[in-house]
């Protein structure tokens, strides 16, 4: 047996040399197994590709992450890595079979910062720097302290109005939100209280200021009490696909009936209604123009004319000889200048307007007309209330007398030559055609205090 260390050899018929052959004993070798965790997170590869290996062999290894994952580290029960945190590195074999694992993790979504702050008088929750994952929604609750109400909410520097909750949807960038508050006036028990009733049409809602917080009521009629003189903020919020049109009802003390964010001054029992119309609908508005004796409306003319909502219409009033233009009256809220004969009106609704004229005295030998009137609550007793002719330079005594429960405030109009516009008894120097008005206001009675 030529392969056996101990055997027999049969001699041939000649001299022969028998040789025993030897070789180096090979070292022990070990298997290297590559794995990935989780299995769908990526692949782990033995780049050297020579397994099995002897102990101490330095093997090149490489990890590749699948989509949505990222490489974290290498682990093995024995052996050592050149850099266990590098996707491409080396591994030194131990004196045993070993499994080397490439560890992967989900790639976390991008995150963004929303900075939330609040001014004095309230709070916003959450506040500070809020970390939000990309694509997530983040809501903020705005709450006024006792004695305050929400004034405005600014998102990235732009007003979003009075809202109790604001939500950033599908966040994809950094933002900031800031809430401001305003102090409510202290209660005055002696002032009468009145009910304010507000409702809205389909397509929107009214945000109610309720003292310590604001709460929306969607189309629902609601009545709240307020003290006389309180200025209440009104905010109408349109639903998606709608836009605000106007306030209607007892709107005499609303600052701007065509603004969704405005105010109303509480002076009596009031009912108002917020109107909404579908986006894209353009309303038609009728303008009816008329005039008093002494002139006419030349642009657009006299009669009824139809325009689109929001259209700016030129107005021109021309007096006849011996008359002068006084003012525009009627539905004049959107007339640019009611005292100018040439002006504009912006059409938001059906309007009826009148151009008013008055007879003038010819300035023969320096004579001018003085027209005197008064507001509710009093009268002018000297020289009276009508048009008076006076020679230029004449000094005329003025006396305004309030009625019970009222007090004199001031003289208004062409007051440049009145000695003291705040005095009920004063004088005026006649220098040109002049029109003045004595104004009065309600006086708080002792019984109300």
XYZ file of C-alpha atoms in Angstrom:
449
model
C 0.000 0.000 0.000
C 1.978 3.002 -1.319
C -0.251 5.347 0.691
C 0.431 3.641 3.997
C 3.258 4.779 6.234
C 3.904 1.063 7.127
C 3.741 -1.425 4.217
C 5.846 -4.004 2.193
C 8.031 -3.577 -0.913
C 8.873 -6.440 -3.381
C 12.375 -6.122 -4.877
C 12.799 -6.050 -8.644
C 15.736 -7.741 -10.527
C 17.896 -4.649 -10.296
C 19.167 -2.064 -7.813
C 16.372 0.274 -6.670
C 15.927 3.343 -4.414
C 12.711 3.512 -2.400
C 11.665 7.101 -1.394
C 9.171 8.064 1.350
C 7.405 11.352 0.386
C 6.294 13.938 2.972
C 4.396 17.330 2.939
C 3.672 20.210 5.366
C 0.634 19.627 7.576
C -2.027 22.311 6.462
C -3.306 24.687 9.219
C -6.878 24.472 10.492
C -9.453 26.511 8.391
C -12.799 28.019 9.338
C -15.984 29.018 7.503
C -17.080 32.683 7.199
C -20.865 33.213 6.777
C -22.261 36.628 5.802
C -25.720 37.783 6.993
C -27.964 40.913 7.032
C -30.337 42.139 9.745
C -33.119 42.666 8.962
C -32.885 40.357 5.985
C -34.643 42.881 3.686
C -32.512 45.758 4.913
C -29.625 45.073 2.530
C -26.835 42.636 1.585
C -23.518 41.622 3.208
C -20.746 40.348 0.895
C -17.405 38.587 1.460
C -15.386 40.491 -1.150
C -12.306 38.311 -0.744
C -14.503 35.224 -1.457
C -11.981 32.656 -0.128
C -13.864 30.947 2.704
C -12.891 28.785 4.516
C -10.065 30.829 6.052
C -7.343 30.200 8.541
C -7.436 32.030 11.825
C -5.976 35.515 11.491
C -6.884 35.952 7.817
C -7.924 39.544 7.014
C -11.041 39.414 4.817
C -12.517 42.327 2.823
C -16.260 42.713 3.470
C -18.911 45.146 2.145
C -22.522 46.042 3.100
C -25.071 47.564 0.710
C -28.399 48.966 2.024
C -31.673 48.449 0.178
C -34.029 51.345 -0.609
C -35.519 52.875 2.553
C -32.715 51.551 4.779
C -29.290 52.721 5.888
C -26.233 50.781 7.157
C -25.635 50.957 10.924
C -22.770 48.608 11.930
C -21.078 45.179 11.694
C -21.353 42.574 14.470
C -19.814 39.124 15.015
C -19.517 36.802 18.067
C -15.715 36.682 17.656
C -13.038 38.161 15.444
C -12.395 41.849 14.886
C -13.307 44.583 12.376
C -11.164 47.252 10.833
C -14.050 49.711 11.370
C -17.339 48.208 12.555
C -19.156 51.438 11.621
C -18.012 51.491 7.971
C -20.002 49.759 5.248
C -16.753 48.726 3.503
C -14.096 47.407 5.909
C -12.076 44.285 6.887
C -12.691 41.368 9.236
C -9.987 39.278 10.925
C -10.989 35.599 11.206
C -11.051 33.902 14.613
C -10.100 30.245 15.177
C -13.684 29.046 14.665
C -16.537 29.199 12.225
C -18.155 32.632 12.429
C -21.158 34.609 11.110
C -20.596 38.279 10.363
C -23.809 40.372 10.292
C -24.405 43.723 8.571
C -27.019 45.659 10.574
C -29.435 48.058 8.844
C -32.227 50.414 10.005
C -35.087 52.351 8.406
C -34.046 55.754 7.135
C -35.820 58.212 9.474
C -37.970 60.878 7.742
C -36.674 64.439 7.476
C -37.760 66.610 10.380
C -38.618 70.304 10.530
C -38.950 72.890 13.275
C -42.155 74.880 13.903
C -41.459 77.708 16.335
C -44.606 78.599 18.324
C -44.766 81.768 20.454
C -47.497 83.824 22.129
C -47.677 87.440 23.221
C -48.874 88.721 26.572
C -52.425 87.762 27.490
C -52.551 84.161 26.325
C -50.739 80.993 25.356
C -50.151 78.568 22.503
C -49.860 74.808 22.949
C -47.448 73.274 22.172
C -44.981 76.132 22.397
C -41.309 76.663 21.611
C -39.471 74.705 18.919
C -41.694 71.777 17.940
C -40.040 68.993 15.899
C -42.323 67.598 13.181
C -41.553 64.707 10.806
C -41.890 65.393 7.093
C -45.432 64.775 5.872
C -46.991 64.860 9.341
C -49.683 67.310 10.542
C -49.177 69.500 13.593
C -51.982 71.377 15.375
C -51.594 74.339 17.744
C -54.217 75.502 20.263
C -54.407 79.233 21.010
C -56.008 80.229 24.329
C -56.579 83.723 25.722
C -56.114 84.399 29.433
C -58.999 85.619 31.540
C -59.683 89.223 30.599
C -58.123 88.884 27.142
C -59.245 87.769 23.724
C -57.346 86.535 20.681
C -56.332 89.484 18.512
C -54.563 87.754 15.610
C -52.561 84.684 14.633
C -49.537 85.116 12.362
C -48.207 82.161 10.363
C -44.824 82.798 8.757
C -45.494 86.524 9.208
C -48.935 86.557 7.541
C -52.228 86.951 9.387
C -54.666 84.032 9.401
C -57.151 85.953 11.561
C -58.712 84.919 14.861
C -58.495 81.135 15.188
C -58.560 78.946 18.302
C -56.810 76.041 16.545
C -54.377 76.181 13.614
C -53.027 73.075 11.870
C -49.970 72.779 9.630
C -50.744 69.994 7.154
C -48.230 67.749 5.343
C -45.215 69.599 6.805
C -42.331 69.959 4.365
C -40.405 72.981 5.686
C -39.709 75.026 8.812
C -42.465 77.418 9.988
C -43.294 79.833 12.756
C -46.612 80.738 14.381
C -47.252 83.658 16.735
C -50.466 84.527 18.593
C -51.295 88.019 19.852
C -53.945 88.998 22.362
C -55.775 92.155 23.382
C -57.133 93.072 26.785
C -60.877 93.243 27.208
C -62.118 96.461 28.780
C -63.089 96.084 32.436
C -66.808 95.652 33.056
C -68.789 98.765 33.897
C -71.867 97.667 35.860
C -73.751 100.933 35.348
C -73.681 100.586 31.558
C -76.713 98.907 29.979
C -76.160 95.560 28.308
C -77.544 94.581 24.941
C -77.873 91.345 23.036
C -75.891 90.791 19.853
C -77.301 88.008 17.695
C -75.177 86.696 14.835
C -75.861 84.044 12.220
C -74.472 83.081 8.827
C -75.559 81.631 5.514
C -74.349 78.345 4.083
C -70.711 78.488 3.076
C -69.061 79.863 6.195
C -69.182 80.628 9.887
C -68.633 83.426 12.385
C -65.875 83.251 14.998
C -67.263 84.518 18.286
C -65.082 86.437 20.757
C -66.194 85.107 24.149
C -63.705 86.678 26.544
C -61.226 83.993 27.540
C -61.345 82.103 24.231
C -62.803 82.214 20.747
C -65.256 79.597 19.534
C -66.686 79.146 16.033
C -70.370 78.513 15.375
C -71.056 77.080 11.939
C -74.203 78.681 10.539
C -75.837 78.470 13.957
C -77.617 81.542 15.313
C -76.162 82.624 18.620
C -76.883 85.490 21.026
C -74.380 87.001 23.463
C -74.707 89.985 25.829
C -72.342 92.957 25.672
C -72.215 96.257 27.568
C -73.146 99.442 25.750
C -70.189 100.953 23.951
C -68.221 97.695 23.695
C -66.428 97.313 20.369
C -66.697 93.653 19.382
C -64.466 92.120 16.766
C -66.251 90.187 14.021
C -64.515 87.556 11.920
C -66.317 85.604 9.200
C -64.520 82.470 7.971
C -65.512 81.085 4.572
C -65.598 77.334 3.939
C -63.587 75.851 1.084
C -65.166 76.823 -2.218
C -66.886 79.908 -0.787
C -65.992 83.561 -0.147
C -67.349 86.184 2.222
C -69.761 88.711 0.666
C -71.095 91.086 3.328
C -72.702 91.646 6.731
C -76.410 92.484 6.755
C -79.015 93.382 9.358
C -78.388 96.052 12.018
C -75.094 97.109 10.464
C -75.123 100.829 11.300
C -72.216 100.500 13.756
C -70.175 97.917 11.805
C -66.906 99.499 10.701
C -66.884 97.843 7.257
C -69.801 95.651 6.199
C -67.797 94.237 3.272
C -64.790 93.085 5.294
C -64.740 89.562 6.804
C -62.656 90.959 9.679
C -64.195 94.088 11.169
C -65.806 95.462 14.349
C -69.242 96.404 15.617
C -69.953 98.940 18.339
C -72.702 97.839 20.728
C -75.286 100.607 21.051
C -78.590 98.707 21.137
C -80.081 95.261 20.557
C -78.626 94.106 17.238
C -78.943 91.209 14.830
C -76.434 90.732 12.022
C -75.933 88.076 9.386
C -72.768 86.963 7.559
C -73.316 86.217 3.865
C -71.150 83.820 1.827
C -71.278 83.027 -1.891
C -69.590 80.277 -3.930
C -66.141 81.032 -5.302
C -66.252 82.124 -8.916
C -69.763 83.568 -8.665
C -69.729 87.257 -9.657
C -72.757 89.132 -8.349
C -74.478 91.938 -10.241
C -75.119 95.165 -8.363
C -77.537 97.989 -9.231
C -76.508 101.610 -8.736
C -79.442 104.039 -8.602
C -78.296 107.671 -8.853
C -80.447 110.722 -8.217
C -79.959 114.398 -7.371
C -81.637 117.244 -5.530
C -82.666 120.544 -7.092
C -79.734 122.529 -8.392
C -77.728 119.992 -10.331
C -77.509 116.494 -11.751
C -75.413 113.356 -11.852
C -73.651 113.413 -15.216
C -71.515 110.260 -14.736
C -72.833 107.607 -14.933
C -76.081 109.574 -15.267
C -79.329 109.425 -13.338
C -81.329 106.236 -13.106
C -80.345 102.638 -12.406
C -77.163 101.049 -13.788
C -75.910 97.475 -13.369
C -72.273 96.591 -12.584
C -70.280 93.571 -11.498
C -69.453 93.161 -7.830
C -66.179 94.909 -6.958
C -66.277 97.217 -10.008
C -65.100 100.783 -9.348
C -67.553 103.262 -10.909
C -66.777 106.917 -11.629
C -69.197 109.504 -10.231
C -69.565 113.081 -11.417
C -72.077 115.628 -10.088
C -72.424 119.020 -11.801
C -74.289 121.971 -10.229
C -76.479 124.379 -12.156
C -75.761 128.087 -12.186
C -76.429 129.583 -8.771
C -75.922 126.268 -6.953
C -73.005 124.319 -5.595
C -72.429 120.647 -4.866
C -72.751 119.734 -1.166
C -72.214 115.974 -0.804
C -73.325 112.454 -1.686
C -75.863 110.791 0.596
C -77.553 107.396 0.734
C -75.527 104.171 0.488
C -72.200 105.982 0.611
C -70.044 103.502 2.586
C -67.865 102.688 -0.455
C -67.798 106.177 -2.015
C -64.200 107.338 -1.974
C -64.986 110.951 -0.986
C -68.600 111.889 -0.172
C -67.734 115.598 -0.236
C -66.195 115.584 -3.730
C -68.362 116.065 -6.836
C -65.928 113.880 -8.802
C -65.211 110.620 -7.022
C -65.729 106.836 -7.284
C -67.923 104.186 -5.719
C -66.948 100.512 -5.381
C -69.887 98.202 -6.041
C -70.417 95.432 -3.507
C -74.214 95.599 -3.317
C -77.261 97.444 -4.646
C -76.807 101.136 -3.805
C -79.036 104.203 -3.962
C -77.149 107.488 -3.843
C -78.113 111.138 -4.166
C -76.031 114.127 -5.216
C -77.034 117.088 -3.059
C -76.840 120.727 -4.157
C -77.601 124.009 -2.440
C -78.236 127.531 -3.643
C -75.326 129.907 -3.151
C -75.264 133.600 -2.653
C -73.327 135.465 -5.291
C -70.322 137.093 -3.688
C -71.477 140.557 -4.666
C -69.556 143.190 -2.729
C -67.887 140.431 -0.662
C -70.968 138.662 0.733
C -70.813 134.937 1.616
C -73.186 132.213 2.807
C -72.925 130.615 6.273
C -74.847 127.330 6.588
C -75.396 126.019 10.132
C -76.792 122.648 11.265
C -76.576 120.324 14.285
C -76.528 116.619 15.125
C -79.093 114.847 17.310
C -79.008 116.015 20.926
C -79.055 119.791 20.627
C -79.417 122.858 18.424
C -77.736 126.118 17.455
C -79.670 129.017 18.986
C -77.460 131.812 17.701
C -77.725 132.711 14.931
C -79.959 129.655 14.253
C -79.919 126.777 11.788
C -80.241 127.667 8.115
C -78.246 129.546 5.461
C -77.311 133.125 6.404
C -75.723 135.782 4.137
C -72.923 137.815 5.743
C -70.456 140.384 4.514
C -66.810 139.323 4.326
C -65.004 139.974 7.593
C -68.177 139.869 9.735
C -67.704 138.177 13.130
C -70.788 136.097 13.995
C -71.606 134.762 17.457
C -72.285 131.001 17.688
C -74.197 129.380 20.570
C -74.933 125.622 20.722
C -77.370 124.349 23.385
C -77.591 120.612 24.256
C -80.830 118.853 25.138
C -81.327 116.974 28.420
C -79.094 113.916 28.551
C -76.669 115.272 25.938
C -73.585 117.459 25.938
C -71.878 119.616 23.321
C -68.711 118.102 21.784
C -67.355 120.405 19.063
C -67.977 122.346 15.868
C -67.155 120.474 12.642
C -66.996 121.409 8.970
C -65.331 124.595 7.690
C -64.016 125.522 11.132
C -60.795 127.306 10.202
C -62.090 130.731 11.304
C -63.971 129.595 14.457
C -62.328 131.013 17.575
C -62.697 127.809 19.661
C -64.177 124.688 18.033
C -64.557 123.001 21.448
C -66.604 125.825 23.009
C -70.410 125.803 22.824
C -70.352 129.629 22.841
C -67.799 131.110 20.438
C -67.484 133.194 17.245
C -66.766 132.655 13.557
C -65.213 135.139 11.128
C -66.826 135.151 7.671
C -64.133 134.809 5.009
C -65.738 132.535 2.382
C -68.718 130.251 1.798
C -68.853 128.216 4.993
C -70.759 125.201 6.332
C -70.504 124.156 10.013
C -72.239 121.643 12.305
C -72.657 121.567 16.092
C -72.113 117.996 17.349
C -73.550 116.493 20.543
C -73.265 113.136 22.306
C -75.139 111.247 25.019
C -74.184 112.246 28.544
C -73.933 109.568 31.259
C -76.666 110.268 33.785
C -75.879 110.304 37.557
C -78.430 107.527 38.073
C -76.366 105.252 35.839
C -73.254 105.531 37.968
